[in-house]
Amino acid sequence: MNSPATVSMLGLGEMGRALAAALLRSDTRVTVWNRTPGRAGALVDAGAVEVSAVGAAVEAAELIVVCLFDHASVHQTLDPVAERLRGRTLINLTTTSPEEARELDRWAAAHGIACVDGGIMAVPSMIAGPGSEILYSGDATAFHRYRQILDVWGTSTYLGSDPGLASLYDLALLSAMYVMFAGYVQGAALVRTAGVTATDFADRAAAWISAMTGGLADFGRVIDGGDYTVAGQQSLDFSDLSTILAAANDAGVGSGPIAMVQQLIDVQRAAGHGSDGFARIFESVARPVPAGRS
């Protein structure tokens, strides 16, 4: 069959509710369960069937979608119903580490469950809308079998059979996002000392950051090539951030985000690479020097 008669959604946090609502709008029959009752009202009004027991949710569908708090909560929820899951497909959209995703895949295989791990590259309001993408890895047969259902939420990108790949990409992209946000917060704290609101600064920062992302491909080529002396790069010596750090100190605001970048620069400069391009800070991250060693 091309799609299951019913999808069961386990976990009704903000994201779980958004995923279930999108399925309901696509005329998919949805059964929902949540550890804490009281979150399914709008979904039930839209046609979902709410059950109070995990086992009932599992037995209602061939495709079980899990969107819970963490890896431990996934096992707390699924371990007691492992035998009822046998022969079914599990899509785990809970944020976990790559090794946790691989462990869940081994657990699923031992219980006769097809398992696909997913990394949601969207916030709840984006689900089923422009820009929504979910990365998947694991059982290819299961992914393709239920692709029509998965595509309801956004672009479905299959990365490969290694169950940990979706999580790896997810966490890598989140790393870039959170550091970007931290940089914005650093800047907002600086300009607030001059009476500029964080909202006004956001407009200017968004345009600037968007323009700068055009350079990511160049950074990638330099890093992959391993030659940080390629012409046209801004050197680590030129990239010294002491002026920004001094400005933060003078303004009486914290300097944590930018100090972290300066530390990465300092490691490479101390090793004699000050004339190399800024992209060389990759080496400070990819091959960190153990504490106490230079």
PDB file of C-alpha atoms in Angstrom:
ATOM      1  CA  MET A   1       0.000   0.000   0.000  1.00  0.00           C
ATOM      2  CA  ASN A   2       1.162   3.577  -0.669  1.00  0.00           C
ATOM      3  CA  SER A   3       0.135   5.059   2.661  1.00  0.00           C
ATOM      4  CA  PRO A   4      -1.110   3.834   6.028  1.00  0.00           C
ATOM      5  CA  ALA A   5      -4.775   4.027   6.964  1.00  0.00           C
ATOM      6  CA  THR A   6      -3.744   5.977  10.052  1.00  0.00           C
ATOM      7  CA  VAL A   7      -0.654   7.720  11.369  1.00  0.00           C
ATOM      8  CA  SER A   8      -0.130   7.704  15.126  1.00  0.00           C
ATOM      9  CA  MET A   9       1.627  10.722  16.584  1.00  0.00           C
ATOM     10  CA  LEU A  10       3.325  10.183  19.939  1.00  0.00           C
ATOM     11  CA  GLY A  11       4.165  13.488  21.618  1.00  0.00           C
ATOM     12  CA  LEU A  12       2.116  16.669  21.401  1.00  0.00           C
ATOM     13  CA  GLY A  13       4.525  19.439  22.191  1.00  0.00           C
ATOM     14  CA  GLU A  14       4.469  22.426  19.875  1.00  0.00           C
ATOM     15  CA  MET A  15       6.189  20.532  17.082  1.00  0.00           C
ATOM     16  CA  GLY A  16       4.164  17.362  17.536  1.00  0.00           C
ATOM     17  CA  ARG A  17       0.931  19.340  17.333  1.00  0.00           C
ATOM     18  CA  ALA A  18       2.125  21.122  14.185  1.00  0.00           C
ATOM     19  CA  LEU A  19       3.032  17.807  12.531  1.00  0.00           C
ATOM     20  CA  ALA A  20      -0.301  16.224  13.432  1.00  0.00           C
ATOM     21  CA  ALA A  21      -2.280  19.280  12.290  1.00  0.00           C
ATOM     22  CA  ALA A  22      -0.551  19.241   8.900  1.00  0.00           C
ATOM     23  CA  LEU A  23      -1.451  15.574   8.418  1.00  0.00           C
ATOM     24  CA  LEU A  24      -5.069  16.276   9.296  1.00  0.00           C
ATOM     25  CA  ARG A  25      -5.207  19.080   6.726  1.00  0.00           C
ATOM     26  CA  SER A  26      -3.990  16.567   4.122  1.00  0.00           C
ATOM     27  CA  ASP A  27      -6.937  14.283   4.972  1.00  0.00           C
ATOM     28  CA  THR A  28      -4.718  11.721   6.691  1.00  0.00           C
ATOM     29  CA  ARG A  29      -6.353   9.885   9.566  1.00  0.00           C
ATOM     30  CA  VAL A  30      -4.400  10.651  12.720  1.00  0.00           C
ATOM     31  CA  THR A  31      -4.366   9.076  16.172  1.00  0.00           C
ATOM     32  CA  VAL A  32      -2.610  11.099  18.867  1.00  0.00           C
ATOM     33  CA  TRP A  33      -1.152  10.357  22.280  1.00  0.00           C
ATOM     34  CA  ASN A  34       0.643  12.515  24.811  1.00  0.00           C
ATOM     35  CA  ARG A  35       2.019  11.650  28.223  1.00  0.00           C
ATOM     36  CA  THR A  36       0.303  14.710  29.722  1.00  0.00           C
ATOM     37  CA  PRO A  37      -3.362  14.917  28.667  1.00  0.00           C
ATOM     38  CA  GLY A  38      -5.072  18.109  27.586  1.00  0.00           C
ATOM     39  CA  ARG A  39      -3.024  19.075  24.549  1.00  0.00           C
ATOM     40  CA  ALA A  40      -5.088  17.438  21.825  1.00  0.00           C
ATOM     41  CA  GLY A  41      -8.220  19.565  21.929  1.00  0.00           C
ATOM     42  CA  ALA A  42      -7.722  21.457  18.661  1.00  0.00           C
ATOM     43  CA  LEU A  43      -6.485  18.308  16.941  1.00  0.00           C
ATOM     44  CA  VAL A  44      -9.534  16.337  18.041  1.00  0.00           C
ATOM     45  CA  ASP A  45     -11.735  19.159  16.779  1.00  0.00           C
ATOM     46  CA  ALA A  46      -9.931  18.822  13.434  1.00  0.00           C
ATOM     47  CA  GLY A  47     -10.614  15.095  13.275  1.00  0.00           C
ATOM     48  CA  ALA A  48      -7.851  13.361  15.237  1.00  0.00           C
ATOM     49  CA  VAL A  49      -8.583  10.444  17.531  1.00  0.00           C
ATOM     50  CA  GLU A  50      -7.015  10.855  20.974  1.00  0.00           C
ATOM     51  CA  VAL A  51      -6.077   7.791  23.009  1.00  0.00           C
ATOM     52  CA  SER A  52      -4.877   7.649  26.576  1.00  0.00           C
ATOM     53  CA  ALA A  53      -2.500   4.691  26.228  1.00  0.00           C
ATOM     54  CA  VAL A  54       0.604   4.326  24.071  1.00  0.00           C
ATOM     55  CA  GLY A  55      -0.364   0.768  23.207  1.00  0.00           C
ATOM     56  CA  ALA A  56      -3.669   1.912  21.760  1.00  0.00           C
ATOM     57  CA  ALA A  57      -1.887   4.485  19.604  1.00  0.00           C
ATOM     58  CA  VAL A  58       0.563   1.880  18.323  1.00  0.00           C
ATOM     59  CA  GLU A  59      -2.156  -0.583  17.439  1.00  0.00           C
ATOM     60  CA  ALA A  60      -4.110   2.072  15.546  1.00  0.00           C
ATOM     61  CA  ALA A  61      -1.503   2.594  12.824  1.00  0.00           C
ATOM     62  CA  GLU A  62       1.198   1.109  10.633  1.00  0.00           C
ATOM     63  CA  LEU A  63       3.234   4.306  10.807  1.00  0.00           C
ATOM     64  CA  ILE A  64       4.236   5.578  14.237  1.00  0.00           C
ATOM     65  CA  VAL A  65       5.740   9.067  14.457  1.00  0.00           C
ATOM     66  CA  VAL A  66       7.577   9.966  17.646  1.00  0.00           C
ATOM     67  CA  CYS A  67       8.340  13.577  18.573  1.00  0.00           C
ATOM     68  CA  LEU A  68       9.311  13.608  22.234  1.00  0.00           C
ATOM     69  CA  PHE A  69      11.643  15.480  24.590  1.00  0.00           C
ATOM     70  CA  ASP A  70      14.823  13.417  24.300  1.00  0.00           C
ATOM     71  CA  HIS A  71      16.278   9.960  23.653  1.00  0.00           C
ATOM     72  CA  ALA A  72      15.483   8.738  27.157  1.00  0.00           C
ATOM     73  CA  SER A  73      11.818   9.703  26.785  1.00  0.00           C
ATOM     74  CA  VAL A  74      11.667   7.774  23.499  1.00  0.00           C
ATOM     75  CA  HIS A  75      12.740   4.591  25.244  1.00  0.00           C
ATOM     76  CA  GLN A  76      10.494   5.272  28.249  1.00  0.00           C
ATOM     77  CA  THR A  77       7.576   5.510  25.845  1.00  0.00           C
ATOM     78  CA  LEU A  78       8.403   2.722  23.408  1.00  0.00           C
ATOM     79  CA  ASP A  79      10.111   0.037  25.481  1.00  0.00           C
ATOM     80  CA  PRO A  80       6.865  -1.127  27.157  1.00  0.00           C
ATOM     81  CA  VAL A  81       5.153  -1.533  23.746  1.00  0.00           C
ATOM     82  CA  ALA A  82       8.091  -2.929  21.762  1.00  0.00           C
ATOM     83  CA  GLU A  83       6.326  -6.151  20.843  1.00  0.00           C
ATOM     84  CA  ARG A  84       3.232  -4.275  19.681  1.00  0.00           C
ATOM     85  CA  LEU A  85       5.471  -2.257  17.355  1.00  0.00           C
ATOM     86  CA  ARG A  86       6.743  -5.372  15.593  1.00  0.00           C
ATOM     87  CA  GLY A  87       6.072  -5.165  11.854  1.00  0.00           C
ATOM     88  CA  ARG A  88       5.383  -1.453  11.979  1.00  0.00           C
ATOM     89  CA  THR A  89       7.447   1.562  10.887  1.00  0.00           C
ATOM     90  CA  LEU A  90       8.819   4.052  13.368  1.00  0.00           C
ATOM     91  CA  ILE A  91       9.742   7.606  12.358  1.00  0.00           C
ATOM     92  CA  ASN A  92      11.707   9.222  15.162  1.00  0.00           C
ATOM     93  CA  LEU A  93      11.653  13.031  14.920  1.00  0.00           C
ATOM     94  CA  THR A  94      12.985  13.555  18.439  1.00  0.00           C
ATOM     95  CA  THR A  95      16.236  15.537  18.582  1.00  0.00           C
ATOM     96  CA  THR A  96      18.942  13.034  19.511  1.00  0.00           C
ATOM     97  CA  SER A  97      22.662  12.559  18.979  1.00  0.00           C
ATOM     98  CA  PRO A  98      23.918  10.456  16.048  1.00  0.00           C
ATOM     99  CA  GLU A  99      24.917   7.636  18.404  1.00  0.00           C
ATOM    100  CA  GLU A 100      21.502   7.713  20.072  1.00  0.00           C
ATOM    101  CA  ALA A 101      19.860   7.449  16.655  1.00  0.00           C
ATOM    102  CA  ARG A 102      22.033   4.443  15.835  1.00  0.00           C
ATOM    103  CA  GLU A 103      21.210   2.827  19.172  1.00  0.00           C
ATOM    104  CA  LEU A 104      17.480   3.260  18.538  1.00  0.00           C
ATOM    105  CA  ASP A 105      17.879   1.700  15.091  1.00  0.00           C
ATOM    106  CA  ARG A 106      19.595  -1.344  16.632  1.00  0.00           C
ATOM    107  CA  TRP A 107      16.846  -1.564  19.242  1.00  0.00           C
ATOM    108  CA  ALA A 108      14.181  -1.363  16.545  1.00  0.00           C
ATOM    109  CA  ALA A 109      15.841  -4.020  14.402  1.00  0.00           C
ATOM    110  CA  ALA A 110      15.978  -6.376  17.373  1.00  0.00           C
ATOM    111  CA  HIS A 111      12.213  -6.009  17.749  1.00  0.00           C
ATOM    112  CA  GLY A 112      11.317  -6.304  14.058  1.00  0.00           C
ATOM    113  CA  ILE A 113      10.558  -2.599  13.634  1.00  0.00           C
ATOM    114  CA  ALA A 114      11.548  -0.579  10.563  1.00  0.00           C
ATOM    115  CA  CYS A 115      13.147   2.645  11.781  1.00  0.00           C
ATOM    116  CA  VAL A 116      13.819   6.005  10.144  1.00  0.00           C
ATOM    117  CA  ASP A 117      15.424   8.888  12.011  1.00  0.00           C
ATOM    118  CA  GLY A 118      14.560  12.465  11.142  1.00  0.00           C
ATOM    119  CA  GLY A 119      15.940  15.928  11.806  1.00  0.00           C
ATOM    120  CA  ILE A 120      13.394  18.737  11.496  1.00  0.00           C
ATOM    121  CA  MET A 121      14.926  21.830   9.906  1.00  0.00           C
ATOM    122  CA  ALA A 122      11.987  24.082  10.674  1.00  0.00           C
ATOM    123  CA  VAL A 123      10.144  25.690  13.554  1.00  0.00           C
ATOM    124  CA  PRO A 124       6.529  24.591  14.202  1.00  0.00           C
ATOM    125  CA  SER A 125       4.991  27.519  12.308  1.00  0.00           C
ATOM    126  CA  MET A 126       6.918  26.517   9.162  1.00  0.00           C
ATOM    127  CA  ILE A 127       5.657  22.933   8.991  1.00  0.00           C
ATOM    128  CA  ALA A 128       3.918  22.219   5.653  1.00  0.00           C
ATOM    129  CA  GLY A 129       4.919  25.676   4.447  1.00  0.00           C
ATOM    130  CA  PRO A 130       7.714  27.295   2.427  1.00  0.00           C
ATOM    131  CA  GLY A 131      11.216  26.464   3.619  1.00  0.00           C
ATOM    132  CA  SER A 132      10.232  23.467   5.743  1.00  0.00           C
ATOM    133  CA  GLU A 133      12.609  20.541   5.330  1.00  0.00           C
ATOM    134  CA  ILE A 134      13.066  17.310   7.236  1.00  0.00           C
ATOM    135  CA  LEU A 135      16.242  15.267   6.886  1.00  0.00           C
ATOM    136  CA  TYR A 136      15.943  11.479   7.093  1.00  0.00           C
ATOM    137  CA  SER A 137      18.309   8.531   7.396  1.00  0.00           C
ATOM    138  CA  GLY A 138      18.000   4.850   8.166  1.00  0.00           C
ATOM    139  CA  ASP A 139      15.730   2.269   6.533  1.00  0.00           C
ATOM    140  CA  ALA A 140      15.474   3.320   2.873  1.00  0.00           C
ATOM    141  CA  THR A 141      12.570   0.990   2.098  1.00  0.00           C
ATOM    142  CA  ALA A 142      10.494   2.437   4.925  1.00  0.00           C
ATOM    143  CA  PHE A 143      11.364   6.007   3.924  1.00  0.00           C
ATOM    144  CA  HIS A 144      10.262   5.522   0.331  1.00  0.00           C
ATOM    145  CA  ARG A 145       7.175   3.568   1.311  1.00  0.00           C
ATOM    146  CA  TYR A 146       5.859   6.461   3.375  1.00  0.00           C
ATOM    147  CA  ARG A 147       7.377   9.313   1.377  1.00  0.00           C
ATOM    148  CA  GLN A 148       3.949  10.601   0.382  1.00  0.00           C
ATOM    149  CA  ILE A 149       3.052  11.088   4.040  1.00  0.00           C
ATOM    150  CA  LEU A 150       6.405  12.609   4.981  1.00  0.00           C
ATOM    151  CA  ASP A 151       6.209  15.104   2.124  1.00  0.00           C
ATOM    152  CA  VAL A 152       3.157  16.688   3.759  1.00  0.00           C
ATOM    153  CA  TRP A 153       5.476  18.366   6.289  1.00  0.00           C
ATOM    154  CA  GLY A 154       7.904  19.849   3.768  1.00  0.00           C
ATOM    155  CA  THR A 155      10.822  18.785   1.617  1.00  0.00           C
ATOM    156  CA  SER A 156      11.861  15.253   2.557  1.00  0.00           C
ATOM    157  CA  THR A 157      15.592  14.672   2.080  1.00  0.00           C
ATOM    158  CA  TYR A 158      16.988  11.169   2.474  1.00  0.00           C
ATOM    159  CA  LEU A 159      20.689  11.214   3.430  1.00  0.00           C
ATOM    160  CA  GLY A 160      21.542   7.530   3.542  1.00  0.00           C
ATOM    161  CA  SER A 161      21.258   4.249   5.399  1.00  0.00           C
ATOM    162  CA  ASP A 162      23.409   5.288   8.378  1.00  0.00           C
ATOM    163  CA  PRO A 163      20.718   6.063  11.003  1.00  0.00           C
ATOM    164  CA  GLY A 164      22.917   8.764  12.562  1.00  0.00           C
ATOM    165  CA  LEU A 165      23.270  10.939   9.451  1.00  0.00           C
ATOM    166  CA  ALA A 166      20.061  12.947   9.852  1.00  0.00           C
ATOM    167  CA  SER A 167      20.952  13.745  13.444  1.00  0.00           C
ATOM    168  CA  LEU A 168      24.522  14.642  12.484  1.00  0.00           C
ATOM    169  CA  TYR A 169      23.341  17.153   9.882  1.00  0.00           C
ATOM    170  CA  ASP A 170      20.625  18.442  12.201  1.00  0.00           C
ATOM    171  CA  LEU A 171      23.034  19.179  15.038  1.00  0.00           C
ATOM    172  CA  ALA A 172      25.637  20.645  12.689  1.00  0.00           C
ATOM    173  CA  LEU A 173      23.090  23.064  11.227  1.00  0.00           C
ATOM    174  CA  LEU A 174      21.768  23.927  14.678  1.00  0.00           C
ATOM    175  CA  SER A 175      25.340  24.665  15.758  1.00  0.00           C
ATOM    176  CA  ALA A 176      25.625  27.264  12.998  1.00  0.00           C
ATOM    177  CA  MET A 177      22.242  28.720  13.909  1.00  0.00           C
ATOM    178  CA  TYR A 178      22.866  29.073  17.636  1.00  0.00           C
ATOM    179  CA  VAL A 179      26.289  30.666  17.177  1.00  0.00           C
ATOM    180  CA  MET A 180      24.706  33.115  14.722  1.00  0.00           C
ATOM    181  CA  PHE A 181      22.002  33.976  17.256  1.00  0.00           C
ATOM    182  CA  ALA A 182      24.624  34.406  19.963  1.00  0.00           C
ATOM    183  CA  GLY A 183      26.512  36.827  17.730  1.00  0.00           C
ATOM    184  CA  TYR A 184      23.334  38.825  17.191  1.00  0.00           C
ATOM    185  CA  VAL A 185      22.765  38.967  20.965  1.00  0.00           C
ATOM    186  CA  GLN A 186      26.343  40.212  21.423  1.00  0.00           C
ATOM    187  CA  GLY A 187      25.711  42.999  18.933  1.00  0.00           C
ATOM    188  CA  ALA A 188      22.305  43.855  20.396  1.00  0.00           C
ATOM    189  CA  ALA A 189      23.868  44.243  23.838  1.00  0.00           C
ATOM    190  CA  LEU A 190      26.478  46.608  22.400  1.00  0.00           C
ATOM    191  CA  VAL A 191      24.091  48.907  20.543  1.00  0.00           C
ATOM    192  CA  ARG A 192      21.589  48.995  23.393  1.00  0.00           C
ATOM    193  CA  THR A 193      24.136  51.041  25.338  1.00  0.00           C
ATOM    194  CA  ALA A 194      23.457  53.765  22.738  1.00  0.00           C
ATOM    195  CA  GLY A 195      19.688  53.444  23.072  1.00  0.00           C
ATOM    196  CA  VAL A 196      19.165  51.223  20.008  1.00  0.00           C
ATOM    197  CA  THR A 197      16.496  48.578  20.489  1.00  0.00           C
ATOM    198  CA  ALA A 198      17.178  44.928  19.774  1.00  0.00           C
ATOM    199  CA  THR A 199      14.304  45.025  17.265  1.00  0.00           C
ATOM    200  CA  ASP A 200      15.838  47.885  15.281  1.00  0.00           C
ATOM    201  CA  PHE A 201      19.228  46.199  15.374  1.00  0.00           C
ATOM    202  CA  ALA A 202      17.664  42.942  14.125  1.00  0.00           C
ATOM    203  CA  ASP A 203      16.650  44.559  10.832  1.00  0.00           C
ATOM    204  CA  ARG A 204      20.185  45.719  10.145  1.00  0.00           C
ATOM    205  CA  ALA A 205      21.788  42.498  11.406  1.00  0.00           C
ATOM    206  CA  ALA A 206      19.556  40.288   9.255  1.00  0.00           C
ATOM    207  CA  ALA A 207      20.549  42.101   6.069  1.00  0.00           C
ATOM    208  CA  TRP A 208      24.243  42.020   6.965  1.00  0.00           C
ATOM    209  CA  ILE A 209      24.304  38.358   7.989  1.00  0.00           C
ATOM    210  CA  SER A 210      22.347  37.377   4.873  1.00  0.00           C
ATOM    211  CA  ALA A 211      24.890  39.140   2.681  1.00  0.00           C
ATOM    212  CA  MET A 212      27.796  37.474   4.480  1.00  0.00           C
ATOM    213  CA  THR A 213      26.430  33.938   4.046  1.00  0.00           C
ATOM    214  CA  GLY A 214      27.382  34.232   0.395  1.00  0.00           C
ATOM    215  CA  GLY A 215      30.949  33.605   1.507  1.00  0.00           C
ATOM    216  CA  LEU A 216      30.254  30.214   3.075  1.00  0.00           C
ATOM    217  CA  ALA A 217      30.973  28.326  -0.153  1.00  0.00           C
ATOM    218  CA  ASP A 218      34.392  29.976  -0.398  1.00  0.00           C
ATOM    219  CA  PHE A 219      35.162  28.980   3.195  1.00  0.00           C
ATOM    220  CA  GLY A 220      34.077  25.448   2.405  1.00  0.00           C
ATOM    221  CA  ARG A 221      36.368  25.179  -0.614  1.00  0.00           C
ATOM    222  CA  VAL A 222      39.349  26.463   1.364  1.00  0.00           C
ATOM    223  CA  ILE A 223      38.682  24.092   4.281  1.00  0.00           C
ATOM    224  CA  ASP A 224      38.216  21.086   1.983  1.00  0.00           C
ATOM    225  CA  GLY A 225      41.385  22.000   0.088  1.00  0.00           C
ATOM    226  CA  GLY A 226      43.349  22.321   3.327  1.00  0.00           C
ATOM    227  CA  ASP A 227      45.383  25.265   1.989  1.00  0.00           C
ATOM    228  CA  TYR A 228      44.764  28.307   4.161  1.00  0.00           C
ATOM    229  CA  THR A 229      47.312  30.399   2.256  1.00  0.00           C
ATOM    230  CA  VAL A 230      45.074  30.722  -0.822  1.00  0.00           C
ATOM    231  CA  ALA A 231      45.080  34.320  -2.058  1.00  0.00           C
ATOM    232  CA  GLY A 232      42.095  36.561  -1.395  1.00  0.00           C
ATOM    233  CA  GLN A 233      41.421  35.524   2.206  1.00  0.00           C
ATOM    234  CA  GLN A 234      41.233  37.790   5.223  1.00  0.00           C
ATOM    235  CA  SER A 235      44.159  36.809   7.447  1.00  0.00           C
ATOM    236  CA  LEU A 236      43.910  35.743  11.051  1.00  0.00           C
ATOM    237  CA  ASP A 237      46.130  38.671  12.043  1.00  0.00           C
ATOM    238  CA  PHE A 238      43.731  41.092  10.341  1.00  0.00           C
ATOM    239  CA  SER A 239      40.779  39.278  11.929  1.00  0.00           C
ATOM    240  CA  ASP A 240      41.933  40.035  15.479  1.00  0.00           C
ATOM    241  CA  LEU A 241      38.810  40.919  17.475  1.00  0.00           C
ATOM    242  CA  SER A 242      40.474  42.812  20.324  1.00  0.00           C
ATOM    243  CA  THR A 243      38.723  46.062  19.359  1.00  0.00           C
ATOM    244  CA  ILE A 244      35.303  44.431  19.689  1.00  0.00           C
ATOM    245  CA  LEU A 245      36.281  42.890  23.018  1.00  0.00           C
ATOM    246  CA  ALA A 246      37.516  46.272  24.272  1.00  0.00           C
ATOM    247  CA  ALA A 247      34.298  47.959  23.142  1.00  0.00           C
ATOM    248  CA  ALA A 248      32.223  45.387  25.033  1.00  0.00           C
ATOM    249  CA  ASN A 249      34.326  45.915  28.141  1.00  0.00           C
ATOM    250  CA  ASP A 250      34.052  49.712  27.860  1.00  0.00           C
ATOM    251  CA  ALA A 251      30.280  49.413  27.431  1.00  0.00           C
ATOM    252  CA  GLY A 252      29.970  47.127  30.441  1.00  0.00           C
ATOM    253  CA  VAL A 253      28.423  44.237  28.498  1.00  0.00           C
ATOM    254  CA  GLY A 254      29.473  40.613  28.254  1.00  0.00           C
ATOM    255  CA  SER A 255      31.795  39.429  25.507  1.00  0.00           C
ATOM    256  CA  GLY A 256      31.269  35.651  25.606  1.00  0.00           C
ATOM    257  CA  PRO A 257      30.282  35.005  21.974  1.00  0.00           C
ATOM    258  CA  ILE A 258      33.003  37.114  20.390  1.00  0.00           C
ATOM    259  CA  ALA A 259      35.599  35.993  22.970  1.00  0.00           C
ATOM    260  CA  MET A 260      34.967  32.422  21.857  1.00  0.00           C
ATOM    261  CA  VAL A 261      35.863  33.335  18.268  1.00  0.00           C
ATOM    262  CA  GLN A 262      38.945  35.246  19.437  1.00  0.00           C
ATOM    263  CA  GLN A 263      40.102  32.157  21.299  1.00  0.00           C
ATOM    264  CA  LEU A 264      39.884  30.083  18.115  1.00  0.00           C
ATOM    265  CA  ILE A 265      41.919  32.732  16.302  1.00  0.00           C
ATOM    266  CA  ASP A 266      44.490  32.918  19.102  1.00  0.00           C
ATOM    267  CA  VAL A 267      45.144  29.170  19.003  1.00  0.00           C
ATOM    268  CA  GLN A 268      46.109  29.326  15.332  1.00  0.00           C
ATOM    269  CA  ARG A 269      48.093  32.539  15.641  1.00  0.00           C
ATOM    270  CA  ALA A 270      50.050  31.086  18.558  1.00  0.00           C
ATOM    271  CA  ALA A 271      50.938  28.164  16.316  1.00  0.00           C
ATOM    272  CA  GLY A 272      52.415  30.582  13.772  1.00  0.00           C
ATOM    273  CA  HIS A 273      49.523  30.815  11.328  1.00  0.00           C
ATOM    274  CA  GLY A 274      48.641  34.501  11.668  1.00  0.00           C
ATOM    275  CA  SER A 275      49.110  35.179   7.957  1.00  0.00           C
ATOM    276  CA  ASP A 276      46.786  32.322   6.980  1.00  0.00           C
ATOM    277  CA  GLY A 277      43.138  32.899   6.131  1.00  0.00           C
ATOM    278  CA  PHE A 278      40.380  33.187   8.730  1.00  0.00           C
ATOM    279  CA  ALA A 279      38.985  29.815   7.616  1.00  0.00           C
ATOM    280  CA  ARG A 280      41.893  28.209   9.469  1.00  0.00           C
ATOM    281  CA  ILE A 281      39.946  28.488  12.737  1.00  0.00           C
ATOM    282  CA  PHE A 282      38.300  25.285  11.455  1.00  0.00           C
ATOM    283  CA  GLU A 283      41.446  23.522  12.633  1.00  0.00           C
ATOM    284  CA  SER A 284      40.950  24.890  16.158  1.00  0.00           C
ATOM    285  CA  VAL A 285      37.566  23.161  16.212  1.00  0.00           C
ATOM    286  CA  ALA A 286      38.280  20.007  14.220  1.00  0.00           C
ATOM    287  CA  ARG A 287      41.544  19.256  16.032  1.00  0.00           C
ATOM    288  CA  PRO A 288      41.299  20.884  19.459  1.00  0.00           C
ATOM    289  CA  VAL A 289      44.422  21.106  21.564  1.00  0.00           C
ATOM    290  CA  PRO A 290      43.948  19.215  24.878  1.00  0.00           C
ATOM    291  CA  ALA A 291      43.848  21.431  27.979  1.00  0.00           C
ATOM    292  CA  GLY A 292      47.321  22.113  29.344  1.00  0.00           C
ATOM    293  CA  ARG A 293      49.045  21.565  26.005  1.00  0.00           C
ATOM    294  CA  SER A 294      50.112  24.121  23.422  1.00  0.00           C
TER     295      SER A 294
END
